[in-house]
Amino acid sequence: MRFSVFQVSRQGGRKKNEDRMGYSYTSDSVLLMLADGMGGHPDGEVAAALAMETVAGRFQTMAQPKLDDVPDFLAQALMAAHEQLLQYAIARAMPDTPRTTLVLALIQSGQVHWTHCGDSRLYLVRAHRLLARTQDHSLLEQRRRQFHDTATALPAEANRNVLFTCLGSPTQPVFSVTEPLVLQQGDTLMLCSDGLWANLPEQDIVAELSQKPVETAVPDLVDKALQQAGDRSDNVTCLALTWQTPDPSINTNPGHP
């Protein structure tokens, strides 16, 4: 199993950086994680860090060196992170719970699954095109889907910053785990906070990830997002992995043994 990975997090025009990211791996599995602590609620940086620590701890305990059930792991890990935030608030008698977004991707046996809650995104780029992207759990994205096949204009008041789900909310998180997707050599996965994707056109993101190695593309994307946003920039965090080795146990051509 061979891959290249690179990550950058930079503080924008905010008083502190509440984004967190990281990855963990064994000989047979790779876990990518990114969380964005939510402003307007207390301890956003704690929420993001606690979510990451919870998921990473479960992975390090359970991936020996493989996970028995990847979709189940992702679902249970996300819910465990949510419960940790609720317990954190209860233990401190906080009137409001720290909250965060979370996006996870897990590669095992040459296949990738992912899940997310909130508006931190995953992009999958293959052969210079966008193969997949997560759909934000925001009112704006929800309204876009509602108005997609109609001639009605999107309401002007739609605000991309309003999420209808996150970790740490009093209600159960909304999320789903994708079906497995077989990776091909050269595929690039990118996880990022909204400080990046909100300030760059999608075609620019795809072009950077297609034309440059991740150790160049990631800092370049972060710098461009910060420059585009200027003084109003959110924190910008990006983690990307390029898959270099197809798994020989996965037969991508069923017509030939």
mmCIF file of N, CA, C and O in Angstrom, residues 164-220:
data_model
loop_
_atom_site.group_PDB
_atom_site.id
_atom_site.type_symbol
_atom_site.label_atom_id
_atom_site.label_comp_id
_atom_site.label_asym_id
_atom_site.label_seq_id
_atom_site.Cartn_x
_atom_site.Cartn_y
_atom_site.Cartn_z
ATOM 1 N N PHE A 164 -27.952 22.400 8.984
ATOM 2 C CA PHE A 164 -29.081 21.758 9.658
ATOM 3 C C PHE A 164 -28.654 20.537 10.464
ATOM 4 O O PHE A 164 -29.479 19.892 11.112
ATOM 5 N N THR A 165 -27.360 20.229 10.468
ATOM 6 C CA THR A 165 -26.852 19.149 11.320
ATOM 7 C C THR A 165 -25.362 19.358 11.570
ATOM 8 O O THR A 165 -24.658 19.985 10.766
ATOM 9 N N CYS A 166 -24.896 18.841 12.694
ATOM 10 C CA CYS A 166 -23.480 18.889 13.048
ATOM 11 C C CYS A 166 -23.287 17.963 14.235
ATOM 12 O O CYS A 166 -24.252 17.428 14.790
ATOM 13 N N LEU A 167 -22.068 17.756 14.645
ATOM 14 C CA LEU A 167 -21.801 16.998 15.862
ATOM 15 C C LEU A 167 -21.911 17.939 17.062
ATOM 16 O O LEU A 167 -21.453 19.077 17.022
ATOM 17 N N GLY A 168 -22.521 17.440 18.132
ATOM 18 C CA GLY A 168 -22.704 18.229 19.323
ATOM 19 C C GLY A 168 -24.062 18.877 19.432
ATOM 20 O O GLY A 168 -24.401 19.453 20.465
ATOM 21 N N SER A 169 -24.860 18.779 18.378
ATOM 22 C CA SER A 169 -26.210 19.344 18.402
ATOM 23 C C SER A 169 -27.106 18.506 19.322
ATOM 24 O O SER A 169 -26.864 17.313 19.508
ATOM 25 N N PRO A 170 -28.166 19.102 19.892
ATOM 26 C CA PRO A 170 -29.099 18.311 20.712
ATOM 27 C C PRO A 170 -29.813 17.213 19.931
ATOM 28 O O PRO A 170 -30.275 16.241 20.520
ATOM 29 N N THR A 171 -29.907 17.376 18.620
ATOM 30 C CA THR A 171 -30.560 16.359 17.785
ATOM 31 C C THR A 171 -29.531 15.385 17.212
ATOM 32 O O THR A 171 -28.338 15.698 17.146
ATOM 33 N N GLN A 172 -30.001 14.225 16.785
ATOM 34 C CA GLN A 172 -29.105 13.216 16.218
ATOM 35 C C GLN A 172 -28.449 13.733 14.934
ATOM 36 O O GLN A 172 -29.110 14.357 14.108
ATOM 37 N N PRO A 173 -27.146 13.494 14.762
ATOM 38 C CA PRO A 173 -26.486 13.925 13.532
ATOM 39 C C PRO A 173 -27.087 13.246 12.301
ATOM 40 O O PRO A 173 -27.485 12.077 12.352
ATOM 41 N N VAL A 174 -27.143 13.986 11.211
ATOM 42 C CA VAL A 174 -27.576 13.443 9.922
ATOM 43 C C VAL A 174 -26.321 13.090 9.128
ATOM 44 O O VAL A 174 -25.445 13.935 8.932
ATOM 45 N N PHE A 175 -26.219 11.850 8.682
ATOM 46 C CA PHE A 175 -25.059 11.440 7.895
ATOM 47 C C PHE A 175 -25.378 10.119 7.202
ATOM 48 O O PHE A 175 -26.348 9.439 7.540
ATOM 49 N N SER A 176 -24.566 9.775 6.238
ATOM 50 C CA SER A 176 -24.656 8.463 5.593
ATOM 51 C C SER A 176 -23.253 8.048 5.199
ATOM 52 O O SER A 176 -22.364 8.887 5.038
ATOM 53 N N VAL A 177 -23.043 6.759 5.059
ATOM 54 C CA VAL A 177 -21.751 6.217 4.647
ATOM 55 C C VAL A 177 -21.870 5.753 3.205
ATOM 56 O O VAL A 177 -22.817 5.048 2.850
ATOM 57 N N THR A 178 -20.932 6.156 2.362
ATOM 58 C CA THR A 178 -20.998 5.813 0.941
ATOM 59 C C THR A 178 -20.754 4.329 0.698
ATOM 60 O O THR A 178 -20.160 3.627 1.519
ATOM 61 N N GLU A 179 -21.197 3.883 -0.454
ATOM 62 C CA GLU A 179 -20.827 2.558 -0.935
ATOM 63 C C GLU A 179 -19.332 2.556 -1.275
ATOM 64 O O GLU A 179 -18.748 3.605 -1.555
ATOM 65 N N PRO A 180 -18.684 1.396 -1.239
ATOM 66 C CA PRO A 180 -17.242 1.371 -1.521
ATOM 67 C C PRO A 180 -16.947 1.757 -2.967
ATOM 68 O O PRO A 180 -17.694 1.422 -3.887
ATOM 69 N N LEU A 181 -15.860 2.480 -3.154
ATOM 70 C CA LEU A 181 -15.408 2.865 -4.482
ATOM 71 C C LEU A 181 -13.970 2.381 -4.649
ATOM 72 O O LEU A 181 -13.119 2.658 -3.803
ATOM 73 N N VAL A 182 -13.711 1.626 -5.692
ATOM 74 C CA VAL A 182 -12.374 1.090 -5.933
ATOM 75 C C VAL A 182 -11.474 2.206 -6.451
ATOM 76 O O VAL A 182 -11.798 2.865 -7.446
ATOM 77 N N LEU A 183 -10.370 2.413 -5.770
ATOM 78 C CA LEU A 183 -9.434 3.453 -6.181
ATOM 79 C C LEU A 183 -8.567 2.987 -7.340
ATOM 80 O O LEU A 183 -8.233 1.805 -7.451
ATOM 81 N N GLN A 184 -8.201 3.926 -8.190
ATOM 82 C CA GLN A 184 -7.264 3.675 -9.271
ATOM 83 C C GLN A 184 -5.986 4.453 -9.008
ATOM 84 O O GLN A 184 -5.996 5.480 -8.315
ATOM 85 N N GLN A 185 -4.892 3.966 -9.551
ATOM 86 C CA GLN A 185 -3.628 4.641 -9.345
ATOM 87 C C GLN A 185 -3.723 6.079 -9.836
ATOM 88 O O GLN A 185 -4.199 6.348 -10.939
ATOM 89 N N GLY A 186 -3.285 7.017 -8.998
ATOM 90 C CA GLY A 186 -3.346 8.432 -9.345
ATOM 91 C C GLY A 186 -4.562 9.159 -8.830
ATOM 92 O O GLY A 186 -4.638 10.388 -8.922
ATOM 93 N N ASP A 187 -5.550 8.436 -8.295
ATOM 94 C CA ASP A 187 -6.715 9.092 -7.699
ATOM 95 C C ASP A 187 -6.266 9.970 -6.528
ATOM 96 O O ASP A 187 -5.393 9.573 -5.749
ATOM 97 N N THR A 188 -6.897 11.126 -6.397
ATOM 98 C CA THR A 188 -6.591 12.020 -5.282
ATOM 99 C C THR A 188 -7.844 12.329 -4.487
ATOM 100 O O THR A 188 -8.866 12.732 -5.046
ATOM 101 N N LEU A 189 -7.749 12.108 -3.185
ATOM 102 C CA LEU A 189 -8.807 12.467 -2.235
ATOM 103 C C LEU A 189 -8.383 13.731 -1.510
ATOM 104 O O LEU A 189 -7.238 13.837 -1.057
ATOM 105 N N MET A 190 -9.297 14.683 -1.399
ATOM 106 C CA MET A 190 -9.017 15.898 -0.631
ATOM 107 C C MET A 190 -10.134 16.156 0.358
ATOM 108 O O MET A 190 -11.311 16.120 -0.002
ATOM 109 N N LEU A 191 -9.774 16.412 1.611
ATOM 110 C CA LEU A 191 -10.704 16.859 2.636
ATOM 111 C C LEU A 191 -10.367 18.320 2.934
ATOM 112 O O LEU A 191 -9.179 18.681 3.012
ATOM 113 N N CYS A 192 -11.393 19.166 3.088
ATOM 114 C CA CYS A 192 -11.110 20.575 3.343
ATOM 115 C C CYS A 192 -12.232 21.219 4.134
ATOM 116 O O CYS A 192 -13.375 20.751 4.126
ATOM 117 N N SER A 193 -11.898 22.310 4.811
ATOM 118 C CA SER A 193 -12.898 23.110 5.511
ATOM 119 C C SER A 193 -13.516 24.103 4.539
ATOM 120 O O SER A 193 -13.005 24.314 3.421
ATOM 121 N N ASP A 194 -14.595 24.752 4.965
ATOM 122 C CA ASP A 194 -15.282 25.675 4.064
ATOM 123 C C ASP A 194 -14.460 26.922 3.774
ATOM 124 O O ASP A 194 -14.732 27.631 2.801
ATOM 125 N N GLY A 195 -13.439 27.181 4.578
ATOM 126 C CA GLY A 195 -12.556 28.296 4.278
ATOM 127 C C GLY A 195 -11.835 28.135 2.961
ATOM 128 O O GLY A 195 -11.418 29.125 2.338
ATOM 129 N N LEU A 196 -11.698 26.893 2.501
ATOM 130 C CA LEU A 196 -11.071 26.647 1.196
ATOM 131 C C LEU A 196 -12.109 26.635 0.087
ATOM 132 O O LEU A 196 -12.055 27.432 -0.851
ATOM 133 N N TRP A 197 -13.102 25.726 0.173
ATOM 134 C CA TRP A 197 -13.989 25.552 -0.983
ATOM 135 C C TRP A 197 -14.892 26.751 -1.241
ATOM 136 O O TRP A 197 -15.298 26.988 -2.384
ATOM 137 N N ALA A 198 -15.188 27.543 -0.200
ATOM 138 C CA ALA A 198 -16.077 28.695 -0.393
ATOM 139 C C ALA A 198 -15.413 29.820 -1.180
ATOM 140 O O ALA A 198 -16.099 30.715 -1.679
ATOM 141 N N ASN A 199 -14.092 29.777 -1.302
ATOM 142 C CA ASN A 199 -13.367 30.871 -1.952
ATOM 143 C C ASN A 199 -12.699 30.493 -3.259
ATOM 144 O O ASN A 199 -12.051 31.347 -3.875
ATOM 145 N N LEU A 200 -12.850 29.242 -3.683
ATOM 146 C CA LEU A 200 -12.213 28.809 -4.927
ATOM 147 C C LEU A 200 -13.223 28.125 -5.835
ATOM 148 O O LEU A 200 -13.997 27.286 -5.369
ATOM 149 N N PRO A 201 -13.214 28.432 -7.122
ATOM 150 C CA PRO A 201 -14.084 27.709 -8.057
ATOM 151 C C PRO A 201 -13.727 26.224 -8.089
ATOM 152 O O PRO A 201 -12.553 25.862 -7.953
ATOM 153 N N GLU A 202 -14.734 25.397 -8.277
ATOM 154 C CA GLU A 202 -14.499 23.959 -8.275
ATOM 155 C C GLU A 202 -13.490 23.542 -9.339
ATOM 156 O O GLU A 202 -12.652 22.664 -9.113
ATOM 157 N N GLN A 203 -13.536 24.195 -10.503
ATOM 158 C CA GLN A 203 -12.602 23.823 -11.571
ATOM 159 C C GLN A 203 -11.160 24.121 -11.192
ATOM 160 O O GLN A 203 -10.233 23.423 -11.611
ATOM 161 N N ASP A 204 -10.958 25.146 -10.363
ATOM 162 C CA ASP A 204 -9.594 25.451 -9.909
ATOM 163 C C ASP A 204 -9.094 24.386 -8.938
ATOM 164 O O ASP A 204 -7.915 23.996 -8.974
ATOM 165 N N ILE A 205 -9.974 23.920 -8.078
ATOM 166 C CA ILE A 205 -9.608 22.858 -7.142
ATOM 167 C C ILE A 205 -9.221 21.601 -7.903
ATOM 168 O O ILE A 205 -8.188 20.974 -7.635
ATOM 169 N N VAL A 206 -10.046 21.214 -8.878
ATOM 170 C CA VAL A 206 -9.782 20.009 -9.673
ATOM 171 C C VAL A 206 -8.484 20.159 -10.447
ATOM 172 O O VAL A 206 -7.662 19.229 -10.508
ATOM 173 N N ALA A 207 -8.257 21.334 -11.032
ATOM 174 C CA ALA A 207 -7.033 21.549 -11.810
ATOM 175 C C ALA A 207 -5.787 21.430 -10.944
ATOM 176 O O ALA A 207 -4.797 20.783 -11.336
ATOM 177 N N GLU A 208 -5.811 22.027 -9.766
ATOM 178 C CA GLU A 208 -4.652 21.957 -8.869
ATOM 179 C C GLU A 208 -4.357 20.516 -8.471
ATOM 180 O O GLU A 208 -3.203 20.069 -8.489
ATOM 181 N N LEU A 209 -5.392 19.781 -8.106
ATOM 182 C CA LEU A 209 -5.192 18.403 -7.659
ATOM 183 C C LEU A 209 -4.787 17.480 -8.806
ATOM 184 O O LEU A 209 -4.158 16.443 -8.573
ATOM 185 N N SER A 210 -5.153 17.845 -10.026
ATOM 186 C CA SER A 210 -4.835 17.020 -11.197
ATOM 187 C C SER A 210 -3.428 17.263 -11.717
ATOM 188 O O SER A 210 -2.781 16.343 -12.227
ATOM 189 N N GLN A 211 -2.955 18.495 -11.595
ATOM 190 C CA GLN A 211 -1.717 18.890 -12.269
ATOM 191 C C GLN A 211 -0.490 18.902 -11.361
ATOM 192 O O GLN A 211 0.635 18.979 -11.852
ATOM 193 N N LYS A 212 -0.725 18.833 -10.046
ATOM 194 C CA LYS A 212 0.403 18.959 -9.124
ATOM 195 C C LYS A 212 0.394 17.826 -8.100
ATOM 196 O O LYS A 212 -0.676 17.313 -7.756
ATOM 197 N N PRO A 213 1.549 17.452 -7.584
ATOM 198 C CA PRO A 213 1.566 16.501 -6.460
ATOM 199 C C PRO A 213 0.942 17.152 -5.240
ATOM 200 O O PRO A 213 0.919 18.388 -5.118
ATOM 201 N N VAL A 214 0.439 16.338 -4.319
ATOM 202 C CA VAL A 214 -0.294 16.892 -3.180
ATOM 203 C C VAL A 214 0.571 17.828 -2.334
ATOM 204 O O VAL A 214 0.055 18.794 -1.753
ATOM 205 N N GLU A 215 1.874 17.581 -2.257
ATOM 206 C CA GLU A 215 2.726 18.432 -1.427
ATOM 207 C C GLU A 215 2.852 19.845 -2.010
ATOM 208 O O GLU A 215 3.257 20.782 -1.312
ATOM 209 N N THR A 216 2.503 20.008 -3.278
ATOM 210 C CA THR A 216 2.474 21.334 -3.900
ATOM 211 C C THR A 216 1.050 21.862 -3.990
ATOM 212 O O THR A 216 0.787 23.035 -3.709
ATOM 213 N N ALA A 217 0.118 20.996 -4.385
ATOM 214 C CA ALA A 217 -1.264 21.420 -4.584
ATOM 215 C C ALA A 217 -1.906 21.918 -3.292
ATOM 216 O O ALA A 217 -2.617 22.935 -3.294
ATOM 217 N N VAL A 218 -1.686 21.216 -2.194
ATOM 218 C CA VAL A 218 -2.352 21.584 -0.937
ATOM 219 C C VAL A 218 -1.951 22.977 -0.462
ATOM 220 O O VAL A 218 -2.822 23.829 -0.220
ATOM 221 N N PRO A 219 -0.657 23.288 -0.310
ATOM 222 C CA PRO A 219 -0.323 24.655 0.121
ATOM 223 C C PRO A 219 -0.726 25.714 -0.897
ATOM 224 O O PRO A 219 -1.106 26.825 -0.513
ATOM 225 N N ASP A 220 -0.677 25.381 -2.187
ATOM 226 C CA ASP A 220 -1.098 26.348 -3.195
ATOM 227 C C ASP A 220 -2.588 26.649 -3.087
ATOM 228 O O ASP A 220 -3.012 27.812 -3.197
#
